[in-house]
PDB file of C-alpha atoms in Angstrom:
ATOM      1  CA  UNK A   1      27.003 -27.986 -32.936  1.00  0.00           C
ATOM      2  CA  UNK A   2      26.994 -26.763 -29.359  1.00  0.00           C
ATOM      3  CA  UNK A   3      29.959 -27.760 -27.337  1.00  0.00           C
ATOM      4  CA  UNK A   4      31.436 -27.997 -23.905  1.00  0.00           C
ATOM      5  CA  UNK A   5      35.085 -28.963 -24.139  1.00  0.00           C
ATOM      6  CA  UNK A   6      37.283 -30.189 -21.325  1.00  0.00           C
ATOM      7  CA  UNK A   7      40.998 -29.867 -21.803  1.00  0.00           C
ATOM      8  CA  UNK A   8      41.945 -33.475 -20.990  1.00  0.00           C
ATOM      9  CA  UNK A   9      40.226 -36.876 -21.152  1.00  0.00           C
ATOM     10  CA  UNK A  10      42.725 -38.549 -18.844  1.00  0.00           C
ATOM     11  CA  UNK A  11      45.141 -37.162 -16.256  1.00  0.00           C
ATOM     12  CA  UNK A  12      47.517 -38.806 -13.817  1.00  0.00           C
ATOM     13  CA  UNK A  13      48.894 -36.603 -11.037  1.00  0.00           C
ATOM     14  CA  UNK A  14      50.924 -37.131  -7.899  1.00  0.00           C
ATOM     15  CA  UNK A  15      49.687 -36.524  -4.387  1.00  0.00           C
ATOM     16  CA  UNK A  16      50.285 -32.916  -3.366  1.00  0.00           C
ATOM     17  CA  UNK A  17      50.412 -31.530  -6.896  1.00  0.00           C
ATOM     18  CA  UNK A  18      48.301 -28.540  -7.894  1.00  0.00           C
ATOM     19  CA  UNK A  19      45.959 -29.621 -10.678  1.00  0.00           C
ATOM     20  CA  UNK A  20      44.055 -27.477 -13.172  1.00  0.00           C
ATOM     21  CA  UNK A  21      41.050 -28.777 -15.078  1.00  0.00           C
ATOM     22  CA  UNK A  22      39.862 -26.481 -17.854  1.00  0.00           C
ATOM     23  CA  UNK A  23      36.426 -26.213 -19.418  1.00  0.00           C
ATOM     24  CA  UNK A  24      35.293 -24.056 -22.334  1.00  0.00           C
ATOM     25  CA  UNK A  25      31.774 -23.617 -23.725  1.00  0.00           C
ATOM     26  CA  UNK A  26      30.766 -21.950 -26.966  1.00  0.00           C
ATOM     27  CA  UNK A  27      27.069 -21.370 -26.249  1.00  0.00           C
ATOM     28  CA  UNK A  28      27.329 -18.034 -24.391  1.00  0.00           C
ATOM     29  CA  UNK A  29      25.816 -19.688 -21.312  1.00  0.00           C
ATOM     30  CA  UNK A  30      25.772 -17.775 -18.050  1.00  0.00           C
ATOM     31  CA  UNK A  31      25.909 -20.811 -15.770  1.00  0.00           C
ATOM     32  CA  UNK A  32      28.801 -23.237 -15.549  1.00  0.00           C
ATOM     33  CA  UNK A  33      29.226 -26.187 -13.196  1.00  0.00           C
ATOM     34  CA  UNK A  34      31.799 -28.681 -12.047  1.00  0.00           C
ATOM     35  CA  UNK A  35      30.637 -32.124 -10.930  1.00  0.00           C
ATOM     36  CA  UNK A  36      32.489 -35.224  -9.902  1.00  0.00           C
ATOM     37  CA  UNK A  37      31.056 -38.639 -10.667  1.00  0.00           C
ATOM     38  CA  UNK A  38      31.833 -41.701  -8.579  1.00  0.00           C
ATOM     39  CA  UNK A  39      30.311 -45.202  -8.787  1.00  0.00           C
ATOM     40  CA  UNK A  40      27.213 -45.519  -6.658  1.00  0.00           C
ATOM     41  CA  UNK A  41      27.192 -41.819  -5.786  1.00  0.00           C
ATOM     42  CA  UNK A  42      26.159 -40.238  -9.056  1.00  0.00           C
ATOM     43  CA  UNK A  43      27.095 -36.692  -9.975  1.00  0.00           C
ATOM     44  CA  UNK A  44      27.886 -34.384  -7.077  1.00  0.00           C
ATOM     45  CA  UNK A  45      28.225 -30.633  -7.491  1.00  0.00           C
ATOM     46  CA  UNK A  46      31.590 -29.176  -6.504  1.00  0.00           C
ATOM     47  CA  UNK A  47      31.256 -25.522  -7.543  1.00  0.00           C
ATOM     48  CA  UNK A  48      29.244 -23.460  -9.940  1.00  0.00           C
ATOM     49  CA  UNK A  49      29.374 -19.985 -11.451  1.00  0.00           C
ATOM     50  CA  UNK A  50      26.499 -17.842 -12.686  1.00  0.00           C
ATOM     51  CA  UNK A  51      28.562 -14.979 -14.094  1.00  0.00           C
ATOM     52  CA  UNK A  52      32.119 -13.938 -14.771  1.00  0.00           C
ATOM     53  CA  UNK A  53      34.142 -13.786 -11.539  1.00  0.00           C
ATOM     54  CA  UNK A  54      31.144 -15.106  -9.578  1.00  0.00           C
ATOM     55  CA  UNK A  55      31.308 -18.493  -7.907  1.00  0.00           C
ATOM     56  CA  UNK A  56      29.312 -20.470  -5.385  1.00  0.00           C
ATOM     57  CA  UNK A  57      30.114 -23.618  -3.437  1.00  0.00           C
ATOM     58  CA  UNK A  58      28.255 -26.757  -4.296  1.00  0.00           C
ATOM     59  CA  UNK A  59      27.796 -29.794  -2.088  1.00  0.00           C
ATOM     60  CA  UNK A  60      31.438 -30.948  -1.902  1.00  0.00           C
ATOM     61  CA  UNK A  61      33.766 -27.923  -2.334  1.00  0.00           C
ATOM     62  CA  UNK A  62      36.461 -28.978   0.148  1.00  0.00           C
ATOM     63  CA  UNK A  63      39.875 -29.317  -1.471  1.00  0.00           C
ATOM     64  CA  UNK A  64      38.788 -27.487  -4.624  1.00  0.00           C
ATOM     65  CA  UNK A  65      38.649 -23.942  -5.919  1.00  0.00           C
ATOM     66  CA  UNK A  66      37.458 -22.438  -9.209  1.00  0.00           C
ATOM     67  CA  UNK A  67      38.154 -19.531 -11.485  1.00  0.00           C
ATOM     68  CA  UNK A  68      35.966 -17.817 -14.056  1.00  0.00           C
ATOM     69  CA  UNK A  69      37.798 -14.909 -15.639  1.00  0.00           C
ATOM     70  CA  UNK A  70      35.921 -15.133 -18.954  1.00  0.00           C
ATOM     71  CA  UNK A  71      32.337 -16.122 -19.641  1.00  0.00           C
ATOM     72  CA  UNK A  72      33.267 -19.106 -21.764  1.00  0.00           C
ATOM     73  CA  UNK A  73      35.885 -20.625 -19.474  1.00  0.00           C
ATOM     74  CA  UNK A  74      35.526 -22.242 -16.047  1.00  0.00           C
ATOM     75  CA  UNK A  75      38.523 -23.813 -14.343  1.00  0.00           C
ATOM     76  CA  UNK A  76      38.590 -26.284 -11.473  1.00  0.00           C
ATOM     77  CA  UNK A  77      41.671 -26.256  -9.280  1.00  0.00           C
ATOM     78  CA  UNK A  78      42.787 -28.973  -6.911  1.00  0.00           C
ATOM     79  CA  UNK A  79      45.052 -27.065  -4.543  1.00  0.00           C
ATOM     80  CA  UNK A  80      46.906 -30.147  -3.311  1.00  0.00           C
ATOM     81  CA  UNK A  81      45.735 -33.324  -4.975  1.00  0.00           C
ATOM     82  CA  UNK A  82      44.913 -36.297  -2.794  1.00  0.00           C
ATOM     83  CA  UNK A  83      44.093 -39.900  -3.654  1.00  0.00           C
ATOM     84  CA  UNK A  84      40.454 -39.431  -2.625  1.00  0.00           C
ATOM     85  CA  UNK A  85      40.119 -36.921  -5.460  1.00  0.00           C
ATOM     86  CA  UNK A  86      40.603 -39.695  -7.989  1.00  0.00           C
ATOM     87  CA  UNK A  87      37.369 -39.459  -9.945  1.00  0.00           C
ATOM     88  CA  UNK A  88      35.609 -38.520 -13.170  1.00  0.00           C
ATOM     89  CA  UNK A  89      35.151 -34.756 -13.394  1.00  0.00           C
ATOM     90  CA  UNK A  90      32.380 -33.337 -15.555  1.00  0.00           C
ATOM     91  CA  UNK A  91      31.899 -29.737 -16.575  1.00  0.00           C
ATOM     92  CA  UNK A  92      28.479 -28.454 -17.651  1.00  0.00           C
ATOM     93  CA  UNK A  93      26.885 -25.211 -18.780  1.00  0.00           C
ATOM     94  CA  UNK A  94      23.343 -23.898 -19.044  1.00  0.00           C
ATOM     95  CA  UNK A  95      21.360 -20.754 -19.625  1.00  0.00           C
ATOM     96  CA  UNK A  96      19.977 -18.829 -16.698  1.00  0.00           C
ATOM     97  CA  UNK A  97      16.244 -18.700 -16.059  1.00  0.00           C
ATOM     98  CA  UNK A  98      13.707 -21.273 -15.058  1.00  0.00           C
ATOM     99  CA  UNK A  99      12.068 -24.062 -16.938  1.00  0.00           C
ATOM    100  CA  UNK A 100      13.735 -26.369 -19.390  1.00  0.00           C
ATOM    101  CA  UNK A 101      17.239 -25.001 -19.203  1.00  0.00           C
ATOM    102  CA  UNK A 102      19.018 -28.249 -19.935  1.00  0.00           C
ATOM    103  CA  UNK A 103      22.629 -28.602 -18.951  1.00  0.00           C
ATOM    104  CA  UNK A 104      25.190 -29.478 -21.627  1.00  0.00           C
ATOM    105  CA  UNK A 105      28.099 -31.591 -20.469  1.00  0.00           C
ATOM    106  CA  UNK A 106      31.695 -31.930 -21.499  1.00  0.00           C
ATOM    107  CA  UNK A 107      33.159 -35.356 -22.203  1.00  0.00           C
ATOM    108  CA  UNK A 108      34.697 -35.636 -18.759  1.00  0.00           C
ATOM    109  CA  UNK A 109      38.206 -35.803 -17.340  1.00  0.00           C
ATOM    110  CA  UNK A 110      39.197 -39.001 -15.595  1.00  0.00           C
ATOM    111  CA  UNK A 111      41.717 -37.956 -12.972  1.00  0.00           C
ATOM    112  CA  UNK A 112      43.910 -40.449 -11.146  1.00  0.00           C
ATOM    113  CA  UNK A 113      45.943 -39.228  -8.173  1.00  0.00           C
ATOM    114  CA  UNK A 114      48.781 -41.558  -7.223  1.00  0.00           C
TER     115      UNK A 114
ATOM    116  CA  UNK B   1      16.762 -31.338   1.909  1.00  0.00           C
ATOM    117  CA  UNK B   2      16.658 -32.958  -1.476  1.00  0.00           C
ATOM    118  CA  UNK B   3      16.961 -36.629  -2.283  1.00  0.00           C
ATOM    119  CA  UNK B   4      16.593 -38.712  -5.422  1.00  0.00           C
ATOM    120  CA  UNK B   5      16.268 -42.495  -5.552  1.00  0.00           C
ATOM    121  CA  UNK B   6      16.458 -44.770  -8.542  1.00  0.00           C
ATOM    122  CA  UNK B   7      17.351 -48.467  -8.957  1.00  0.00           C
ATOM    123  CA  UNK B   8      21.032 -49.206  -9.389  1.00  0.00           C
ATOM    124  CA  UNK B   9      20.804 -51.719 -12.206  1.00  0.00           C
ATOM    125  CA  UNK B  10      18.274 -53.179 -14.602  1.00  0.00           C
ATOM    126  CA  UNK B  11      18.443 -55.699 -17.412  1.00  0.00           C
ATOM    127  CA  UNK B  12      16.104 -56.125 -20.362  1.00  0.00           C
ATOM    128  CA  UNK B  13      15.856 -57.917 -23.685  1.00  0.00           C
ATOM    129  CA  UNK B  14      16.232 -56.355 -27.100  1.00  0.00           C
ATOM    130  CA  UNK B  15      12.823 -55.365 -28.481  1.00  0.00           C
ATOM    131  CA  UNK B  16      11.171 -55.264 -25.049  1.00  0.00           C
ATOM    132  CA  UNK B  17       9.890 -52.350 -22.951  1.00  0.00           C
ATOM    133  CA  UNK B  18      11.555 -51.203 -19.748  1.00  0.00           C
ATOM    134  CA  UNK B  19      10.461 -48.677 -17.119  1.00  0.00           C
ATOM    135  CA  UNK B  20      13.055 -46.895 -14.976  1.00  0.00           C
ATOM    136  CA  UNK B  21      11.601 -45.315 -11.858  1.00  0.00           C
ATOM    137  CA  UNK B  22      12.740 -42.262  -9.949  1.00  0.00           C
ATOM    138  CA  UNK B  23      11.403 -40.888  -6.673  1.00  0.00           C
ATOM    139  CA  UNK B  24      12.420 -37.499  -5.384  1.00  0.00           C
ATOM    140  CA  UNK B  25      12.033 -35.230  -2.387  1.00  0.00           C
ATOM    141  CA  UNK B  26      12.571 -31.536  -2.916  1.00  0.00           C
ATOM    142  CA  UNK B  27      11.562 -28.408  -1.030  1.00  0.00           C
ATOM    143  CA  UNK B  28      10.479 -26.653  -4.219  1.00  0.00           C
ATOM    144  CA  UNK B  29       9.745 -28.180  -7.586  1.00  0.00           C
ATOM    145  CA  UNK B  30      11.014 -26.783 -10.897  1.00  0.00           C
ATOM    146  CA  UNK B  31      10.771 -29.785 -13.142  1.00  0.00           C
ATOM    147  CA  UNK B  32      12.551 -33.097 -13.547  1.00  0.00           C
ATOM    148  CA  UNK B  33      15.194 -34.062 -16.089  1.00  0.00           C
ATOM    149  CA  UNK B  34      16.286 -37.401 -17.503  1.00  0.00           C
ATOM    150  CA  UNK B  35      19.748 -37.816 -18.991  1.00  0.00           C
ATOM    151  CA  UNK B  36      21.363 -40.735 -20.773  1.00  0.00           C
ATOM    152  CA  UNK B  37      25.038 -41.529 -20.246  1.00  0.00           C
ATOM    153  CA  UNK B  38      26.914 -44.154 -22.222  1.00  0.00           C
ATOM    154  CA  UNK B  39      29.995 -45.590 -20.553  1.00  0.00           C
ATOM    155  CA  UNK B  40      32.904 -43.162 -20.711  1.00  0.00           C
ATOM    156  CA  UNK B  41      30.825 -40.420 -22.319  1.00  0.00           C
ATOM    157  CA  UNK B  42      29.074 -37.230 -21.265  1.00  0.00           C
ATOM    158  CA  UNK B  43      25.458 -37.265 -20.070  1.00  0.00           C
ATOM    159  CA  UNK B  44      23.050 -36.137 -22.781  1.00  0.00           C
ATOM    160  CA  UNK B  45      19.585 -34.648 -22.299  1.00  0.00           C
ATOM    161  CA  UNK B  46      16.590 -36.911 -22.853  1.00  0.00           C
ATOM    162  CA  UNK B  47      13.547 -35.197 -21.378  1.00  0.00           C
ATOM    163  CA  UNK B  48      12.151 -32.537 -19.101  1.00  0.00           C
ATOM    164  CA  UNK B  49       8.807 -32.759 -17.246  1.00  0.00           C
ATOM    165  CA  UNK B  50       7.257 -29.952 -15.232  1.00  0.00           C
ATOM    166  CA  UNK B  51       3.557 -30.881 -15.475  1.00  0.00           C
ATOM    167  CA  UNK B  52       1.909 -34.149 -14.480  1.00  0.00           C
ATOM    168  CA  UNK B  53       1.463 -36.733 -17.167  1.00  0.00           C
ATOM    169  CA  UNK B  54       3.261 -38.538 -19.919  1.00  0.00           C
ATOM    170  CA  UNK B  55       5.493 -36.884 -22.500  1.00  0.00           C
ATOM    171  CA  UNK B  56       6.337 -39.020 -25.496  1.00  0.00           C
ATOM    172  CA  UNK B  57       9.366 -38.556 -27.692  1.00  0.00           C
ATOM    173  CA  UNK B  58       9.840 -41.382 -30.152  1.00  0.00           C
ATOM    174  CA  UNK B  59      10.780 -44.610 -28.394  1.00  0.00           C
ATOM    175  CA  UNK B  60      11.305 -42.768 -25.101  1.00  0.00           C
ATOM    176  CA  UNK B  61       8.563 -41.406 -22.848  1.00  0.00           C
ATOM    177  CA  UNK B  62       8.761 -39.740 -19.463  1.00  0.00           C
ATOM    178  CA  UNK B  63       6.048 -39.560 -16.826  1.00  0.00           C
ATOM    179  CA  UNK B  64       5.677 -37.264 -13.844  1.00  0.00           C
ATOM    180  CA  UNK B  65       3.432 -37.247 -10.780  1.00  0.00           C
ATOM    181  CA  UNK B  66       4.217 -34.199  -8.642  1.00  0.00           C
ATOM    182  CA  UNK B  67       1.867 -35.241  -5.836  1.00  0.00           C
ATOM    183  CA  UNK B  68       3.692 -38.566  -5.470  1.00  0.00           C
ATOM    184  CA  UNK B  69       7.202 -37.231  -6.070  1.00  0.00           C
ATOM    185  CA  UNK B  70       7.581 -39.837  -8.768  1.00  0.00           C
ATOM    186  CA  UNK B  71       8.755 -40.077 -12.338  1.00  0.00           C
ATOM    187  CA  UNK B  72       9.582 -42.846 -14.743  1.00  0.00           C
ATOM    188  CA  UNK B  73      11.358 -43.170 -18.052  1.00  0.00           C
ATOM    189  CA  UNK B  74       9.808 -45.666 -20.455  1.00  0.00           C
ATOM    190  CA  UNK B  75      11.944 -47.121 -23.215  1.00  0.00           C
ATOM    191  CA  UNK B  76      10.157 -49.056 -25.952  1.00  0.00           C
ATOM    192  CA  UNK B  77      11.484 -51.373 -28.669  1.00  0.00           C
ATOM    193  CA  UNK B  78      14.766 -51.633 -26.852  1.00  0.00           C
ATOM    194  CA  UNK B  79      17.938 -51.658 -28.888  1.00  0.00           C
ATOM    195  CA  UNK B  80      21.426 -52.721 -27.882  1.00  0.00           C
ATOM    196  CA  UNK B  81      22.550 -49.094 -28.110  1.00  0.00           C
ATOM    197  CA  UNK B  82      20.133 -48.242 -25.275  1.00  0.00           C
ATOM    198  CA  UNK B  83      22.547 -49.943 -22.867  1.00  0.00           C
ATOM    199  CA  UNK B  84      23.619 -46.967 -20.775  1.00  0.00           C
ATOM    200  CA  UNK B  85      23.088 -45.263 -17.444  1.00  0.00           C
ATOM    201  CA  UNK B  86      19.956 -43.193 -17.028  1.00  0.00           C
ATOM    202  CA  UNK B  87      20.162 -40.252 -14.655  1.00  0.00           C
ATOM    203  CA  UNK B  88      17.213 -38.577 -12.969  1.00  0.00           C
ATOM    204  CA  UNK B  89      17.810 -34.968 -11.862  1.00  0.00           C
ATOM    205  CA  UNK B  90      15.898 -32.063 -10.323  1.00  0.00           C
ATOM    206  CA  UNK B  91      16.922 -28.409 -10.069  1.00  0.00           C
ATOM    207  CA  UNK B  92      18.117 -27.429  -6.621  1.00  0.00           C
ATOM    208  CA  UNK B  93      15.892 -25.153  -4.575  1.00  0.00           C
ATOM    209  CA  UNK B  94      18.811 -22.734  -4.392  1.00  0.00           C
ATOM    210  CA  UNK B  95      18.287 -21.595  -7.986  1.00  0.00           C
ATOM    211  CA  UNK B  96      20.822 -21.025 -10.800  1.00  0.00           C
ATOM    212  CA  UNK B  97      19.616 -24.249 -12.424  1.00  0.00           C
ATOM    213  CA  UNK B  98      21.909 -26.362 -10.264  1.00  0.00           C
ATOM    214  CA  UNK B  99      20.902 -29.954 -10.895  1.00  0.00           C
ATOM    215  CA  UNK B 100      20.777 -32.553  -8.147  1.00  0.00           C
ATOM    216  CA  UNK B 101      21.292 -36.016  -9.627  1.00  0.00           C
ATOM    217  CA  UNK B 102      20.291 -39.473  -8.563  1.00  0.00           C
ATOM    218  CA  UNK B 103      23.011 -42.131  -8.584  1.00  0.00           C
ATOM    219  CA  UNK B 104      21.789 -43.367 -11.963  1.00  0.00           C
ATOM    220  CA  UNK B 105      20.328 -46.630 -13.240  1.00  0.00           C
ATOM    221  CA  UNK B 106      22.615 -48.803 -15.315  1.00  0.00           C
ATOM    222  CA  UNK B 107      20.559 -50.551 -18.003  1.00  0.00           C
ATOM    223  CA  UNK B 108      21.930 -53.586 -19.811  1.00  0.00           C
ATOM    224  CA  UNK B 109      20.076 -54.683 -22.942  1.00  0.00           C
ATOM    225  CA  UNK B 110      20.661 -58.304 -23.986  1.00  0.00           C
ATOM    226  CA  UNK B 111      19.955 -59.954 -27.342  1.00  0.00           C
TER     227      UNK B 111
END
């Protein structure tokens, strides 16, 4: 069974803390993505990576950074957490190439910043 | 730019048929995805359309009209477990299979 696994389902952090969200996939996918999901806004892309050590900004990268040291692992870092980063964070992976390269999602991390 | 619109909420009765619409604007077209997301869970893949027409997969069908920038997801013989959000998504014109999502349609199925 293919899997994308996020390290935590629920996290509560304080304002100003540095927060690490971890994601691991076992499908040998080249592409990995971090989205945040907020009511009424849908999924918005924060960052993505198409290869080890490669990263590209998505639509809302401010306040975030990422790390991809190994193909299977993609980390999202909140440098200094703020209350407006309270959200559901979803990691996804997919193969490269065109066509029906469906994205597989992790179960999500619900982050609350207090 | 790219934009995707879908209704926010819909309700339907168990056993009925429901159609969830999605309109999109994109500078290049590389197909359209539908995902299902139950509350508190990960989105899961339902369908992919790249050519015009209807693709049927059991109780679920998806339709695409590229000239109209329009797609719909058709759910037949609705079951209570179909209560979920349905997300329409298109690959970004920037490549790398980045998906741009609509805000999702929350479907509530009632007995």
